[in-house]
Short mmCIF file of C-alpha atoms in Angstrom, two decimals:
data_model
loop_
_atom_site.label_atom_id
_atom_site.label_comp_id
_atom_site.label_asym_id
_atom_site.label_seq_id
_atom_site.Cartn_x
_atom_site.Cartn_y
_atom_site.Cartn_z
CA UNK J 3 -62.72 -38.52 -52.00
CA UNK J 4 -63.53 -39.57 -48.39
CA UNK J 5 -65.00 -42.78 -47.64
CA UNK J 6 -68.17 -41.04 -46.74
CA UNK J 7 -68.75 -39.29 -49.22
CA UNK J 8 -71.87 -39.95 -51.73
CA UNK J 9 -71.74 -41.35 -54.62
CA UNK J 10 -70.28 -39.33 -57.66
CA UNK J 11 -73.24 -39.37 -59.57
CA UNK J 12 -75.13 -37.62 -57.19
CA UNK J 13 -72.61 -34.68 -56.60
CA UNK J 14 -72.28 -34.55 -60.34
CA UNK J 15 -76.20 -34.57 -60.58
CA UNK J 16 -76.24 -31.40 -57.66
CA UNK J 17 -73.70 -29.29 -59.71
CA UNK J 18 -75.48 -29.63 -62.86
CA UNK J 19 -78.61 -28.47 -61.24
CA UNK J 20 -76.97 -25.71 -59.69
CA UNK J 21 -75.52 -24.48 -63.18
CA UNK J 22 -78.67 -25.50 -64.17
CA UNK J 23 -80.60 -22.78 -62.32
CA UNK J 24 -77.81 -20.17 -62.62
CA UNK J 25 -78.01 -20.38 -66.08
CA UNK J 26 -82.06 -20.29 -66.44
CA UNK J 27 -82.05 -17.00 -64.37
CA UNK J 28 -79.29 -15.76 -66.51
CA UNK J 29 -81.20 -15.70 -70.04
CA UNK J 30 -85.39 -15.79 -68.41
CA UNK J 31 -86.07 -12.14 -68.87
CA UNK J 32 -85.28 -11.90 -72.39
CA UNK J 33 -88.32 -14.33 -72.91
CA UNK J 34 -90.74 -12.70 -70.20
CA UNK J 35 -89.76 -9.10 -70.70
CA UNK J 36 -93.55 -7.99 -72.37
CA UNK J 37 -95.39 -10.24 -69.51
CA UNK J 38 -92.76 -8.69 -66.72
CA UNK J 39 -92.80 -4.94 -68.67
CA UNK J 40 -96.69 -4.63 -68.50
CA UNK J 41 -97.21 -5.96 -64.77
CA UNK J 42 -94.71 -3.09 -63.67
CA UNK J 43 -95.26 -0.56 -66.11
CA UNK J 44 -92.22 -0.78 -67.30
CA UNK J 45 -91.54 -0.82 -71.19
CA UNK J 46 -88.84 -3.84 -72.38
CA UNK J 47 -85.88 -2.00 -72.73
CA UNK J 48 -86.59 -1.12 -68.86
CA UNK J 49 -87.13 -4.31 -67.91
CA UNK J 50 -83.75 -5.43 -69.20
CA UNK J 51 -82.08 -3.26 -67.34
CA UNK J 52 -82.83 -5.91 -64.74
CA UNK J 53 -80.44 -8.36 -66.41
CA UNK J 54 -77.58 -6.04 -66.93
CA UNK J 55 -77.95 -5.55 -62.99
CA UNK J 56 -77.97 -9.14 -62.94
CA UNK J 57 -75.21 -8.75 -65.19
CA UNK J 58 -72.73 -6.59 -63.46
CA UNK J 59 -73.82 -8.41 -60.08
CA UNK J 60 -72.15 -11.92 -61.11
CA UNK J 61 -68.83 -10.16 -62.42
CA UNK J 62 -68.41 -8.16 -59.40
CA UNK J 63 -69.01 -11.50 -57.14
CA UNK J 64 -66.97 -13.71 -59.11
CA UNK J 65 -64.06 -11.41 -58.80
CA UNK J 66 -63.75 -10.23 -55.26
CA UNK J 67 -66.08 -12.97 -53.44
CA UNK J 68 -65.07 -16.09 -55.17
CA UNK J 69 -61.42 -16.11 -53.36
CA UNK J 70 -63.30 -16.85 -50.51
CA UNK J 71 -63.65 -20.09 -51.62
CA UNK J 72 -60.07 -20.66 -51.03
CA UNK J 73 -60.17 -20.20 -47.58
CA UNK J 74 -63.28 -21.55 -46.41
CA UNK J 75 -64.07 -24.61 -49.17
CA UNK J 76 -66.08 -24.54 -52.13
CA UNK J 77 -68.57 -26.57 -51.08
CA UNK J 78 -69.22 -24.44 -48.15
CA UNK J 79 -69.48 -21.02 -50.29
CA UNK J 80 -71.42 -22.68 -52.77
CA UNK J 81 -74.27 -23.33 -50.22
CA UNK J 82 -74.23 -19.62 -48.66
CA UNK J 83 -74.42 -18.81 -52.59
CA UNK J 84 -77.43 -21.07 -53.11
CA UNK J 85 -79.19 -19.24 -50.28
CA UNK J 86 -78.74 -16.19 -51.12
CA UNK J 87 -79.63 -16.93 -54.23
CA UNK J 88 -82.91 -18.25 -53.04
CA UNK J 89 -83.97 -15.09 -50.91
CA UNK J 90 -83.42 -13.32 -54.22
CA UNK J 91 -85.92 -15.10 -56.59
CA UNK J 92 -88.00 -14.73 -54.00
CA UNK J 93 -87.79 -10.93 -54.00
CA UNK J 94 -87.41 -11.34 -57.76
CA UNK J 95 -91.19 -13.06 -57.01
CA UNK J 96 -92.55 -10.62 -55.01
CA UNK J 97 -90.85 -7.44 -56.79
CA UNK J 98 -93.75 -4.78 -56.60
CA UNK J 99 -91.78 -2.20 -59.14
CA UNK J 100 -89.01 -2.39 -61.47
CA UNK J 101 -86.60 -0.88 -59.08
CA UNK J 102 -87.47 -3.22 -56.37
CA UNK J 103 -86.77 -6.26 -59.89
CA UNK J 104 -83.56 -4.83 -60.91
CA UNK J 105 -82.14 -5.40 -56.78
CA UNK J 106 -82.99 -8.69 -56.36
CA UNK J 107 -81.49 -9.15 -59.79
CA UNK J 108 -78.63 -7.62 -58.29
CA UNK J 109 -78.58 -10.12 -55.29
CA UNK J 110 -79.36 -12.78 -57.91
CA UNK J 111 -76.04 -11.82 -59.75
CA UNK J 112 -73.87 -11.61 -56.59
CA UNK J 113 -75.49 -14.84 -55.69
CA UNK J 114 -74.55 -16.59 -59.29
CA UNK J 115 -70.82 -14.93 -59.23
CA UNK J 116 -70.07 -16.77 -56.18
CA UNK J 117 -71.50 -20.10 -57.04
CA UNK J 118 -70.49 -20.84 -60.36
CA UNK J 119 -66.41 -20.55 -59.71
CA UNK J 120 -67.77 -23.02 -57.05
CA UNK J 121 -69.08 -24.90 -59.02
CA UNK J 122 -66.62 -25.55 -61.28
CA UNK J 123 -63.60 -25.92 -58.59
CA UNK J 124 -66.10 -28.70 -57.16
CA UNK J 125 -66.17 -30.70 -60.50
CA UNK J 126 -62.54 -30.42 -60.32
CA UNK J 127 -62.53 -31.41 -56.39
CA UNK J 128 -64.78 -34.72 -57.00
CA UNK J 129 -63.36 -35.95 -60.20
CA UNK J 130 -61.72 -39.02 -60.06
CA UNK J 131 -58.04 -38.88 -61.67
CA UNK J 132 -58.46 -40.35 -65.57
CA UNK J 133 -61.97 -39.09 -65.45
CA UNK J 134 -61.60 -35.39 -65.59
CA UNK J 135 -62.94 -34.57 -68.53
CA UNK J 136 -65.79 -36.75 -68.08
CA UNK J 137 -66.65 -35.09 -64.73
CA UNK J 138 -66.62 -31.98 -65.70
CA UNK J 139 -68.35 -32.56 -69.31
CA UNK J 140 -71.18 -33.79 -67.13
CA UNK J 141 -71.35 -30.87 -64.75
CA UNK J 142 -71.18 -28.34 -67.44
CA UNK J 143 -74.08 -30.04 -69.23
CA UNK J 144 -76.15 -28.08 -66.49
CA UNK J 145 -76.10 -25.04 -69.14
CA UNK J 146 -77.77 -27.25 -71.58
CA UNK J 147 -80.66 -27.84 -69.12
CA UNK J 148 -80.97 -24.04 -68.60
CA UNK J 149 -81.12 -23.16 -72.42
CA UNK J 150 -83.20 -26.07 -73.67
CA UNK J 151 -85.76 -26.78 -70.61
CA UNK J 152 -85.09 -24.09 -68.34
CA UNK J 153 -85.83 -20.98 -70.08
CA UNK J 154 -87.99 -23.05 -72.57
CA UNK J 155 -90.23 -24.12 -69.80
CA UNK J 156 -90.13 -21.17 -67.63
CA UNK J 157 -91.53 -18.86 -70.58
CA UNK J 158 -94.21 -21.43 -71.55
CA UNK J 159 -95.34 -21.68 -67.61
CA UNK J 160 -95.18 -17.87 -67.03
CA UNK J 161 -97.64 -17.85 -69.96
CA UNK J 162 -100.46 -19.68 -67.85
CA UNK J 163 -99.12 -19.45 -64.00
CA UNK J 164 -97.28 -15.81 -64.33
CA UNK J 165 -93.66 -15.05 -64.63
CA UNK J 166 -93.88 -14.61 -60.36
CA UNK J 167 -94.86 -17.96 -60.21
CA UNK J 168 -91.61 -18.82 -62.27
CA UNK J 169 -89.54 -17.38 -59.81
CA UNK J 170 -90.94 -18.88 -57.57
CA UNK J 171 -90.61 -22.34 -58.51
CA UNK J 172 -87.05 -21.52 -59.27
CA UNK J 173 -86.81 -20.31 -55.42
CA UNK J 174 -87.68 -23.82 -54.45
CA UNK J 175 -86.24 -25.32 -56.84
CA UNK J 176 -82.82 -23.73 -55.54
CA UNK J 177 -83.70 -24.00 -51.86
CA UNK J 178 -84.43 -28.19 -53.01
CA UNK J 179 -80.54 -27.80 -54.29
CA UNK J 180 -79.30 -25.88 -51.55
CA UNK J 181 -80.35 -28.73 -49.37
CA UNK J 182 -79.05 -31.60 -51.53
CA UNK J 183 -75.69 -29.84 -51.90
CA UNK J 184 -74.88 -30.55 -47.68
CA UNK J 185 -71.90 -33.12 -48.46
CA UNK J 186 -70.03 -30.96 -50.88
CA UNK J 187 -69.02 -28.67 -48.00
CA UNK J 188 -67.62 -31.64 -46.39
CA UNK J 189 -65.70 -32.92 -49.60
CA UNK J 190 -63.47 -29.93 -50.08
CA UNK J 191 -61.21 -29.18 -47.21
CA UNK J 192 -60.47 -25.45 -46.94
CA UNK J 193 -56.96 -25.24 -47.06
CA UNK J 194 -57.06 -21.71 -45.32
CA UNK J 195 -55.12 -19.73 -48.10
CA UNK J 196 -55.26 -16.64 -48.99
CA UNK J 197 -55.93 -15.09 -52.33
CA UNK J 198 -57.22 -12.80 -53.98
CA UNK J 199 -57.53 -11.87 -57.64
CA UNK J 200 -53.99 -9.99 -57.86
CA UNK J 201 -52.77 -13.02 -56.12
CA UNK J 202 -54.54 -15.34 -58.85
CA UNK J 203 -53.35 -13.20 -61.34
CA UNK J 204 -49.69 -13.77 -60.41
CA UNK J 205 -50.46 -17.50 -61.27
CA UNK J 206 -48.22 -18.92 -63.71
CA UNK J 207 -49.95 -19.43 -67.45
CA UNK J 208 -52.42 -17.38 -65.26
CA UNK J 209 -52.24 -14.66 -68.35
CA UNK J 210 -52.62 -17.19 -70.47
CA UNK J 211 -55.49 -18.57 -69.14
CA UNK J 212 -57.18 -15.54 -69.98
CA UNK J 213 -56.41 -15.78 -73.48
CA UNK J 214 -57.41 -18.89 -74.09
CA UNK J 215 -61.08 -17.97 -72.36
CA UNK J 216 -61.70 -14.76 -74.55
CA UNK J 217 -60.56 -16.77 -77.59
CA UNK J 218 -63.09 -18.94 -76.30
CA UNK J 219 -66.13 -17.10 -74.86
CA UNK J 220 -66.10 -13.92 -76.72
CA UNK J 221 -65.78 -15.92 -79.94
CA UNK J 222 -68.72 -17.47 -78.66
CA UNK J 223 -70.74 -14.55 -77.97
CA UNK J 224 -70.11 -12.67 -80.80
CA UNK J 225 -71.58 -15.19 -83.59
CA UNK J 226 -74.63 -16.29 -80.94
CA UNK J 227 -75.97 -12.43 -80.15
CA UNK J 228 -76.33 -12.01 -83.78
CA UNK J 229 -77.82 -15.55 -85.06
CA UNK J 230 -81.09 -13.84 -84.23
CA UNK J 231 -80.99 -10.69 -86.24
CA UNK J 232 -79.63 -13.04 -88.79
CA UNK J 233 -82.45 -15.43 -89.34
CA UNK J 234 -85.34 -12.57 -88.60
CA UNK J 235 -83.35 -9.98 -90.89
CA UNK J 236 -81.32 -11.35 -93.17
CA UNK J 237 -83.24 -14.68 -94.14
CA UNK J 238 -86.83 -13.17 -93.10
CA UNK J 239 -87.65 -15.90 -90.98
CA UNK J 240 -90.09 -15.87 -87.73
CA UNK J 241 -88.85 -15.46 -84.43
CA UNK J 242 -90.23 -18.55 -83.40
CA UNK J 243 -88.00 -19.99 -86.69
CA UNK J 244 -85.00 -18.14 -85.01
CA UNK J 245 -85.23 -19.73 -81.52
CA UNK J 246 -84.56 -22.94 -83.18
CA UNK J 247 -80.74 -21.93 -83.35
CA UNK J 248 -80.65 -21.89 -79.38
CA UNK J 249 -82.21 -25.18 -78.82
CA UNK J 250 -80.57 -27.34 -81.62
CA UNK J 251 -77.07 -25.78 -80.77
CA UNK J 252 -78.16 -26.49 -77.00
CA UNK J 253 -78.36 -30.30 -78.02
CA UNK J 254 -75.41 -30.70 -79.55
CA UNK J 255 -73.56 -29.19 -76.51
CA UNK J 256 -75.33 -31.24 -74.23
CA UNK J 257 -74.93 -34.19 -76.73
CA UNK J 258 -71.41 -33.83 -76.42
CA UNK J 259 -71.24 -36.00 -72.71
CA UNK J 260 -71.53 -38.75 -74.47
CA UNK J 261 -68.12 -38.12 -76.25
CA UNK J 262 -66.23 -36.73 -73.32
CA UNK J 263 -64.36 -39.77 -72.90
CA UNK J 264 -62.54 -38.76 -75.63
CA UNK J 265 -60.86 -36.17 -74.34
CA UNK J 266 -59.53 -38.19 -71.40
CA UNK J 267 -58.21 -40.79 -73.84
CA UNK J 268 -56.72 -38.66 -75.92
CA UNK J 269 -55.01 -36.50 -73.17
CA UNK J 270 -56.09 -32.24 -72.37
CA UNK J 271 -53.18 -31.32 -73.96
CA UNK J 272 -53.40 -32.69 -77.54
CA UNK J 273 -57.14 -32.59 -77.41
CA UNK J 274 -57.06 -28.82 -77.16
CA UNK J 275 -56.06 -27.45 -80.52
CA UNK J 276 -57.89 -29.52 -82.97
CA UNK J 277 -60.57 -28.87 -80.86
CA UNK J 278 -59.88 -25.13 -81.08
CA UNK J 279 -59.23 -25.71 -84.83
CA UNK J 280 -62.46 -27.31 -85.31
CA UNK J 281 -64.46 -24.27 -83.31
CA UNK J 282 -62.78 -22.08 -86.51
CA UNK J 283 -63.87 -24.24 -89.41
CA UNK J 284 -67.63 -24.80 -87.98
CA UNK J 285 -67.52 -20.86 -87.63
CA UNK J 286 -66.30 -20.40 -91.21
CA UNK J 287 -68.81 -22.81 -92.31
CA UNK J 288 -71.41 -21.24 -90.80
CA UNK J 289 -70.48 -18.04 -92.61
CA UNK J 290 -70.37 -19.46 -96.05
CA UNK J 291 -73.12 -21.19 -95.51
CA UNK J 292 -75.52 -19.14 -93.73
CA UNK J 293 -78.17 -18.29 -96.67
CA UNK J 294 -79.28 -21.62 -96.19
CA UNK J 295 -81.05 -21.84 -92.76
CA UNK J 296 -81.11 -25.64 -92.62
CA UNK J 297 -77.35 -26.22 -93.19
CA UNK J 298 -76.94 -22.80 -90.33
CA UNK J 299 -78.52 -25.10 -87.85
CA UNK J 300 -76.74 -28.38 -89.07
CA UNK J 301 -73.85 -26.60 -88.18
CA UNK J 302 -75.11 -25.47 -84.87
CA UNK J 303 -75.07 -28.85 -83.89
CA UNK J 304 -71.22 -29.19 -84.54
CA UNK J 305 -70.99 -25.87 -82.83
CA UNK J 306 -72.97 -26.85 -79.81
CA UNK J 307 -70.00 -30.42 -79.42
CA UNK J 308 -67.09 -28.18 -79.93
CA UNK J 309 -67.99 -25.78 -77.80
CA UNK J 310 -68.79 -27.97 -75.29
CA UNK J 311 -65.40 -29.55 -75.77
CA UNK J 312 -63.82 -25.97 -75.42
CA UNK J 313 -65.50 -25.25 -71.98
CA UNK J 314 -64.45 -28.66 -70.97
CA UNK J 315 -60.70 -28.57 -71.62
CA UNK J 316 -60.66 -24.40 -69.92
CA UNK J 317 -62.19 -25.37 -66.86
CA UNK J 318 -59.54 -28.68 -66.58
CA UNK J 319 -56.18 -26.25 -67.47
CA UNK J 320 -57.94 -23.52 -64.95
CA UNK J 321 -58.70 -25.13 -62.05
CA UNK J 322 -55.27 -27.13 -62.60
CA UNK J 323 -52.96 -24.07 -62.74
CA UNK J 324 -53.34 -23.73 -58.55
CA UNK J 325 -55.37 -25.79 -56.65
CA UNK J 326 -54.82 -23.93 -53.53
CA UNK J 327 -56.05 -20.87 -55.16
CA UNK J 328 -59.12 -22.25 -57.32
CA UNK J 329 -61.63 -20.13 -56.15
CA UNK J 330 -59.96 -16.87 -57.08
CA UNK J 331 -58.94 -18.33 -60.60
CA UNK J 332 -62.49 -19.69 -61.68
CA UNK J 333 -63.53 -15.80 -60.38
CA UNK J 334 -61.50 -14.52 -62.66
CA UNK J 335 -63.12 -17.05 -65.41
CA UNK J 336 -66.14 -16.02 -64.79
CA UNK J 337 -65.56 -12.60 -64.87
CA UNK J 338 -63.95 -12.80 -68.29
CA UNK J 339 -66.78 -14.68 -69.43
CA UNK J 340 -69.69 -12.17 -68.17
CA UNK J 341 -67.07 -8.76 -69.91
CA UNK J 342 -67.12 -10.81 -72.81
CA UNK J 343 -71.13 -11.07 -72.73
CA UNK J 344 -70.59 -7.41 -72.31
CA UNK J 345 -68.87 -7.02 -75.03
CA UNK J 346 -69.92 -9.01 -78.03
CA UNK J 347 -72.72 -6.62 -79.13
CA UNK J 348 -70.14 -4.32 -79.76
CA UNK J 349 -67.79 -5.72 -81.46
CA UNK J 350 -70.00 -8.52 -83.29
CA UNK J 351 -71.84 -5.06 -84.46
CA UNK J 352 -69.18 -3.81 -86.30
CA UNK J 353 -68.86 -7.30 -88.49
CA UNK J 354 -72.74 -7.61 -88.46
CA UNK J 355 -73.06 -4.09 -89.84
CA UNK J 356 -70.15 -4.76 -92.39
CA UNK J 357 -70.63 -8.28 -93.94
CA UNK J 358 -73.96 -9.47 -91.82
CA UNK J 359 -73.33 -12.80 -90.13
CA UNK J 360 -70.24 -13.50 -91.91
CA UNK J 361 -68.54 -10.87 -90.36
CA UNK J 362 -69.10 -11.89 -87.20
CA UNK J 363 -68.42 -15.63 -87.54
CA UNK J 364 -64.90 -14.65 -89.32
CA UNK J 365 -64.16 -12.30 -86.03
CA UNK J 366 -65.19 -15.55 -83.82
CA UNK J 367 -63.08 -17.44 -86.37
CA UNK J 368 -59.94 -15.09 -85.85
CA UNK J 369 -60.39 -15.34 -81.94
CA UNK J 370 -60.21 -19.44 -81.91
CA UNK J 371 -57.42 -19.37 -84.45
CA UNK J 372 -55.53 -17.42 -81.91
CA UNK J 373 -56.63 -19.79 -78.79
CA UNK J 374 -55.73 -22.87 -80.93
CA UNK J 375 -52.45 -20.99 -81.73
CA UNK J 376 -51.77 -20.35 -77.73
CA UNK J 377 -52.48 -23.58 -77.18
CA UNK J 378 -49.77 -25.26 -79.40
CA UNK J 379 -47.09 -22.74 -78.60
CA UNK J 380 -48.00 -24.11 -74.57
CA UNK J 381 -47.91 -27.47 -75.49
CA UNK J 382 -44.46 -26.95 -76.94
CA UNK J 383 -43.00 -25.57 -73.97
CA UNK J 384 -44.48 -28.08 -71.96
CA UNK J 385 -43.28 -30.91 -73.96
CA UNK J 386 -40.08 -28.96 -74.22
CA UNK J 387 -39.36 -28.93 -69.81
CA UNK J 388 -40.93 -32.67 -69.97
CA UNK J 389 -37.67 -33.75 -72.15
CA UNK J 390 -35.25 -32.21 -69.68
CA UNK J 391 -36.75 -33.73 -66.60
CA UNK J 392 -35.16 -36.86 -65.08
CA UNK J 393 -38.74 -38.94 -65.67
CA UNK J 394 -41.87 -38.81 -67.49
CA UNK J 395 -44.51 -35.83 -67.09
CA UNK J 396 -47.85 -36.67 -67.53
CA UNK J 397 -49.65 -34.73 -70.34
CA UNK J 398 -50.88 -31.52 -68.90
CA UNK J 399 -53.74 -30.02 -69.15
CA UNK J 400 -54.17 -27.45 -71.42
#
């Protein structure tokens, strides 16, 4: 990192808030959507249409705008990203119908598609070597603050202030980010290369890569979209006894910094199928013992580290795979991750309708079986080329 650039903890600290306040606009509706549906005259389901704009919005950015990363630095996309992001909460704020709502959810989502592959090749760009996972760990821990104060404090505000007022407090909020994020655009030299998501795609392990994030985030969506209907349904339990699963499993993911260390210790590669392994047993767990709602959210906690481990270790063997061509490959990251929020319902219905919450956590069970699986077989093949070259490779990340 150049000599003048500011101290780590304060780039670390900027990138969490920027995930941070991409992820709190991500899942706000769901909470607001009677306050938001009777100021526009607009019934709930109507009102979510907003966040499938917002939706489709960051996978279309994240594929075709977050190459442009590549050429022009991270940093530097990440702050056009930021403000564009801020001109949309403030439509989002001033929205005078629900057509006028779902657009600037639209520009929200376009806005969020091109920062977070930003993001994430930033944590990659600042992280001092031996302290990758550490770096990282602590940037991703911005999605913590979105699910457990974000959206927790944005829906208890919007109560008393108005959910316009929430938006706009995230608008500054953003524009305050936007400003402290100035050095990153001077940390990551734009190499000037070209890419492009067929270009990222022709990555080596690129295909791979893939695999290893829908064994990951579609696992994880799958079992989460249906620990609602489970506790309301299934246990007859209040809604306000069924948001406990978000904020208890949002703990132990955010707990999980503390044990990051870990993983660099123990090197990406061998760290990545127990960790895989583990995601399997806490999902089988959870499915024999779900009747007890207790032990569910005991489990949640060990769901909330391992998951947190998960994201940690894909965003390390991602952004390694090119770093010329980050940009494009984080795109492609987050567009798997926002088709796999796309997704879930569907095929979590079909276990949800068959066994209830066990079928879903055996599907998400089956998916990180197969990750840890990939995984092993990579790490084979790895150590397999170390053994015929002339000196030591250091343990990739996988």
């Amino acid at each position: 990192m150049p000599s003048s650039a500011p101290p780590l903890w304060i780039s670390i600290a900027t990138l969490m808030c920027a995930i941070a306040i991409v992820g709190t606009n991500a899942l706000l509706l769901s909470p607001l959507v009677q306050t938001v549906g009777a100021d526009l005259s607009a019934s709930p389901t109507q009102v979510l249409w907003a966040s499938s704009g917002y939706g489709l919005g960051v996978a279309a950015a994240a594929l075709l705008i977050a190459p442009i990363g590549d050429r022009i630095g991270s940093g530097r996309l990440l702050r056009m990203a930021l403000a564009v992001l801020t001109v949309g909460f403030v439509a989002s704020a001033l929205a005078p119908g629900l057509i006028a709502l779902i657009a600037a959810q639209v520009l929200c989502g376009i806005a969020g598609g091109a920062a977070l592959p930003s993001i994430y090749t930033m944590a990659a760009v600042i992280a001092p070597k031996g302290r990758e996972a550490r770096v990282v760990g602590a940037v991703i821990t911005g999605w913590t603050l979105s699910l457990v104060l974000g959206v927790s404090l944005a829906a208890w505000s919007a109560e008393f202030l108005g959910w316009r007022m929430v938006y706009g407090a995230l608008a500054a909020l953003c524009a305050l980010v936007w400003g402290l994020s100035a050095p990153l655009a001077r940390l990551d030299v734009p190499g000037g290369a070209t890419s492009s998501p067929l270009s990222a795609l022709r990555v080596p392990g690129m295909g791979r890569g893939i695999l290893a994030s829908v064994g990951l985030m579609l696992s994880f969506y799958v079992t989460y979209s249906y620990t609602g209907a489970h506790a309301t349904i299934d246990l007859g339990l209040s809604t306000g006894q069924a948001g406990l699963l978000p904020l208890i499993y949002g703990l132990g993911f955010g707990g999980a910094v503390l044990l990051d260390p870990l993983l660099d210790r123990i090197g990406m590669a061998r760290a990545t199928t127990p960790v895989f392994l583990a995601l399997t047993l806490t999902y089988v767990a959870m499915g024999v013992l779900g009747a007890s709602y207790p032990l569910f959210l005991a489990l949640a906690v060990l769901w909330g580290i391992f998951q947190h481990f998960g994201l940690n270790l894909l965003v390390a063997r991602l952004t390694a795979l090119d770093p010329r061509q980050r940009g494009a490959i984080m795109g492609i990251y987050s567009t798997t991750t926002y088709l796999s929020v796309f997704a879930a319902p569907f095929v979590g219905g079909i276990g949800f309708a068959t066994l209830g919450i066990l079928g879903c956590v055996l599907i998400s069970a089956t998916l990180t079986t197969i990750a840890a699986v990939e995984a092993l077989s990579l790490r084979r093949t790895t150590a397999l080329s170390s053994s015929h070259a002339p000196h030591d490779v250091p343990d990739a990340p996988v």
